[in-house]
Amino acid sequence: RQCLDLWQALGHDVQVAKSFRWLSRLHWFIGKRKEADRYAEDALDLGEEYRQSDEYAMACSNRSQLYMLSGDVERAREWASRAIDLAEANDDTDTLVHALNNLGTALDHRSLSEGMPHLLRSLELSLENNRQEHVARAYTNIASNLVSSKRYGDARQYLDAGIDYTAERDLDSWLYYMQGWRARL
């Protein structure tokens, strides 16, 4: 919050937006969805010049993620598509893999065959570019969707790989989450 105040005082829209996006994510993590949504909207609501930046693309992906997490497939798809288009135009791997993950996970709520290609592309690009948190997130969402769809053999494969990956890199929140899904499996 202090960073946000400083960036606002300096008039740096991109850093202001980045602060809003992080506040959105952190509020979601602590269960304050209303605040997470408000900060997500604030991150999107800045000047026109900002709308072509990598940070705006990530703000779109963040908005998509919140819709995905609440099961709103159409709005998750809409915002993920915006983020993907900008990320591809800007050669922004972080946003691309994040948005592909959101899109794939949201679409999996309707059909594994519709969403899984996006999730697998997110995982592949994340691994190729050593984006560890994105790798962990991809393994998590692929595996949890497979467990939910009762594709247990495939789920075990991704859970085992994801648990090994996160354990080796001390990515504990992802590790524990996948261990919970393995117990559910």
XYZ file of C-alpha atoms in Angstrom:
185
model
C 0.000 0.000 0.000
C 2.914 2.332 0.750
C 4.444 1.594 -2.664
C 1.124 2.419 -4.296
C 0.983 5.750 -2.479
C 4.547 6.600 -3.547
C 3.965 5.669 -7.194
C 0.730 7.648 -7.268
C 2.536 10.694 -5.876
C 5.182 10.339 -8.607
C 2.552 9.830 -11.331
C 3.985 6.533 -12.664
C 0.886 4.794 -14.063
C 2.585 1.500 -14.861
C 3.939 1.124 -11.322
C 0.608 2.258 -9.874
C -1.132 -0.432 -11.910
C 1.408 -3.044 -10.840
C 0.793 -2.135 -7.190
C -2.981 -2.394 -7.684
C -2.565 -5.798 -9.350
C -0.420 -7.117 -6.492
C -2.892 -5.771 -3.952
C -5.613 -7.627 -5.853
C -3.691 -10.889 -5.759
C -2.744 -10.565 -2.092
C -6.299 -9.729 -1.065
C -7.571 -12.778 -2.943
C -5.019 -14.948 -1.101
C -6.322 -13.774 2.283
C -9.947 -14.315 1.300
C -10.971 -10.708 0.669
C -12.573 -11.158 -2.732
C -14.428 -7.845 -2.803
C -11.173 -5.931 -2.258
C -9.367 -8.157 -4.776
C -11.967 -7.288 -7.408
C -11.774 -3.588 -6.595
C -7.988 -3.515 -6.918
C -8.187 -5.544 -10.142
C -10.504 -2.943 -11.630
C -8.256 -0.113 -10.403
C -5.312 -1.750 -12.197
C -7.256 -1.646 -15.464
C -8.545 1.896 -15.106
C -5.520 4.027 -15.972
C -4.412 6.143 -18.956
C -4.633 5.198 -22.638
C -0.845 5.008 -23.137
C -0.717 2.362 -20.422
C -3.187 0.153 -22.318
C -0.484 -1.160 -24.664
C 1.961 -2.112 -21.906
C 2.964 -5.487 -20.519
C 1.572 -4.425 -17.160
C -1.861 -3.730 -18.647
C -1.768 -7.186 -20.244
C -0.987 -8.721 -16.845
C -3.791 -6.666 -15.262
C -6.135 -8.190 -17.880
C -4.837 -11.646 -16.996
C -5.350 -10.937 -13.287
C -8.957 -9.953 -14.027
C -9.320 -13.190 -15.994
C -7.925 -15.193 -13.100
C -10.447 -13.753 -10.665
C -13.296 -14.587 -13.044
C -11.864 -18.079 -13.570
C -11.670 -18.631 -9.812
C -15.329 -17.687 -9.434
C -16.430 -19.971 -12.296
C -17.387 -17.169 -14.721
C -16.101 -18.885 -17.865
C -17.178 -16.290 -20.413
C -15.662 -13.297 -18.640
C -12.532 -15.301 -17.842
C -12.234 -16.108 -21.545
C -12.834 -12.489 -22.568
C -10.119 -11.072 -20.299
C -7.670 -13.922 -20.979
C -8.051 -13.335 -24.728
C -7.221 -9.643 -24.299
C -4.172 -10.543 -22.225
C -3.006 -13.193 -24.708
C -3.319 -10.824 -27.670
C -1.283 -8.126 -25.919
C 1.268 -10.599 -24.566
C 1.869 -12.087 -27.999
C 2.165 -8.607 -29.551
C 4.655 -7.545 -26.856
C 6.542 -10.875 -26.670
C 5.626 -11.044 -22.963
C 6.069 -14.650 -21.837
C 5.002 -14.143 -18.216
C 1.616 -12.726 -19.142
C 1.129 -15.198 -21.959
C 1.600 -18.265 -19.765
C -0.493 -16.739 -16.963
C -3.389 -15.944 -19.304
C -3.199 -19.316 -21.077
C -3.452 -20.981 -17.683
C -6.505 -18.911 -16.753
C -8.149 -19.629 -20.079
C -7.447 -23.352 -19.947
C -8.622 -23.714 -16.373
C -11.815 -21.751 -17.020
C -12.610 -23.719 -20.176
C -11.951 -26.994 -18.364
C -15.022 -26.235 -16.273
C -16.965 -26.996 -19.441
C -14.745 -29.510 -21.186
C -11.263 -30.901 -20.612
C -10.708 -31.162 -24.344
C -11.441 -27.448 -24.726
C -9.201 -26.229 -21.925
C -6.336 -28.707 -21.733
C -4.456 -27.504 -24.858
C -4.134 -24.027 -23.312
C -2.956 -25.469 -19.995
C -0.393 -27.704 -21.676
C 0.911 -24.786 -23.751
C 1.217 -22.732 -20.562
C 3.174 -25.537 -18.886
C 5.447 -26.071 -21.893
C 6.291 -22.360 -22.298
C 6.795 -21.968 -18.548
C 9.219 -24.889 -18.442
C 11.092 -23.667 -21.535
C 11.494 -20.185 -20.044
C 12.198 -21.255 -16.445
C 9.163 -19.427 -15.027
C 8.962 -21.451 -11.827
C 5.752 -20.076 -10.305
C 3.976 -20.415 -13.641
C 5.217 -24.008 -13.950
C 3.882 -24.774 -10.482
C 0.547 -23.119 -11.244
C 0.214 -25.051 -14.509
C 0.928 -28.398 -12.842
C -1.558 -27.530 -10.111
C -4.400 -26.565 -12.422
C -3.827 -29.409 -14.858
C -3.748 -31.990 -12.063
C -6.707 -30.614 -10.103
C -8.827 -30.470 -13.258
C -7.893 -34.055 -14.091
C -8.780 -35.230 -10.571
C -12.114 -33.395 -10.755
C -12.785 -35.066 -14.108
C -11.929 -38.489 -12.652
C -8.980 -38.995 -15.001
C -6.949 -40.377 -12.157
C -4.042 -41.925 -14.073
C -3.314 -38.702 -15.918
C -3.823 -36.694 -12.726
C -1.276 -38.791 -10.823
C 1.312 -38.203 -13.552
C 0.958 -34.409 -13.319
C 0.715 -34.393 -9.530
C 3.888 -36.448 -9.186
C 5.765 -34.210 -11.629
C 4.421 -31.043 -10.017
C 5.161 -32.178 -6.482
C 8.717 -33.127 -7.436
C 9.199 -29.808 -9.260
C 7.900 -27.649 -6.405
C 9.706 -29.622 -3.679
C 13.046 -29.198 -5.465
C 12.511 -25.424 -5.654
C 10.983 -24.759 -2.222
C 7.707 -23.584 -3.746
C 5.887 -24.684 -0.634
C 2.429 -23.180 -1.147
C 2.145 -24.981 -4.492
C 3.657 -28.155 -3.036
C 1.151 -28.309 -0.176
C -1.760 -27.552 -2.465
C -0.803 -30.384 -4.825
C -0.260 -32.734 -1.897
C -3.847 -31.953 -0.884
C -5.024 -32.865 -4.368
C -2.970 -36.064 -4.263
C -4.711 -36.973 -0.994
C -8.063 -36.290 -2.668
C -7.007 -38.479 -5.601
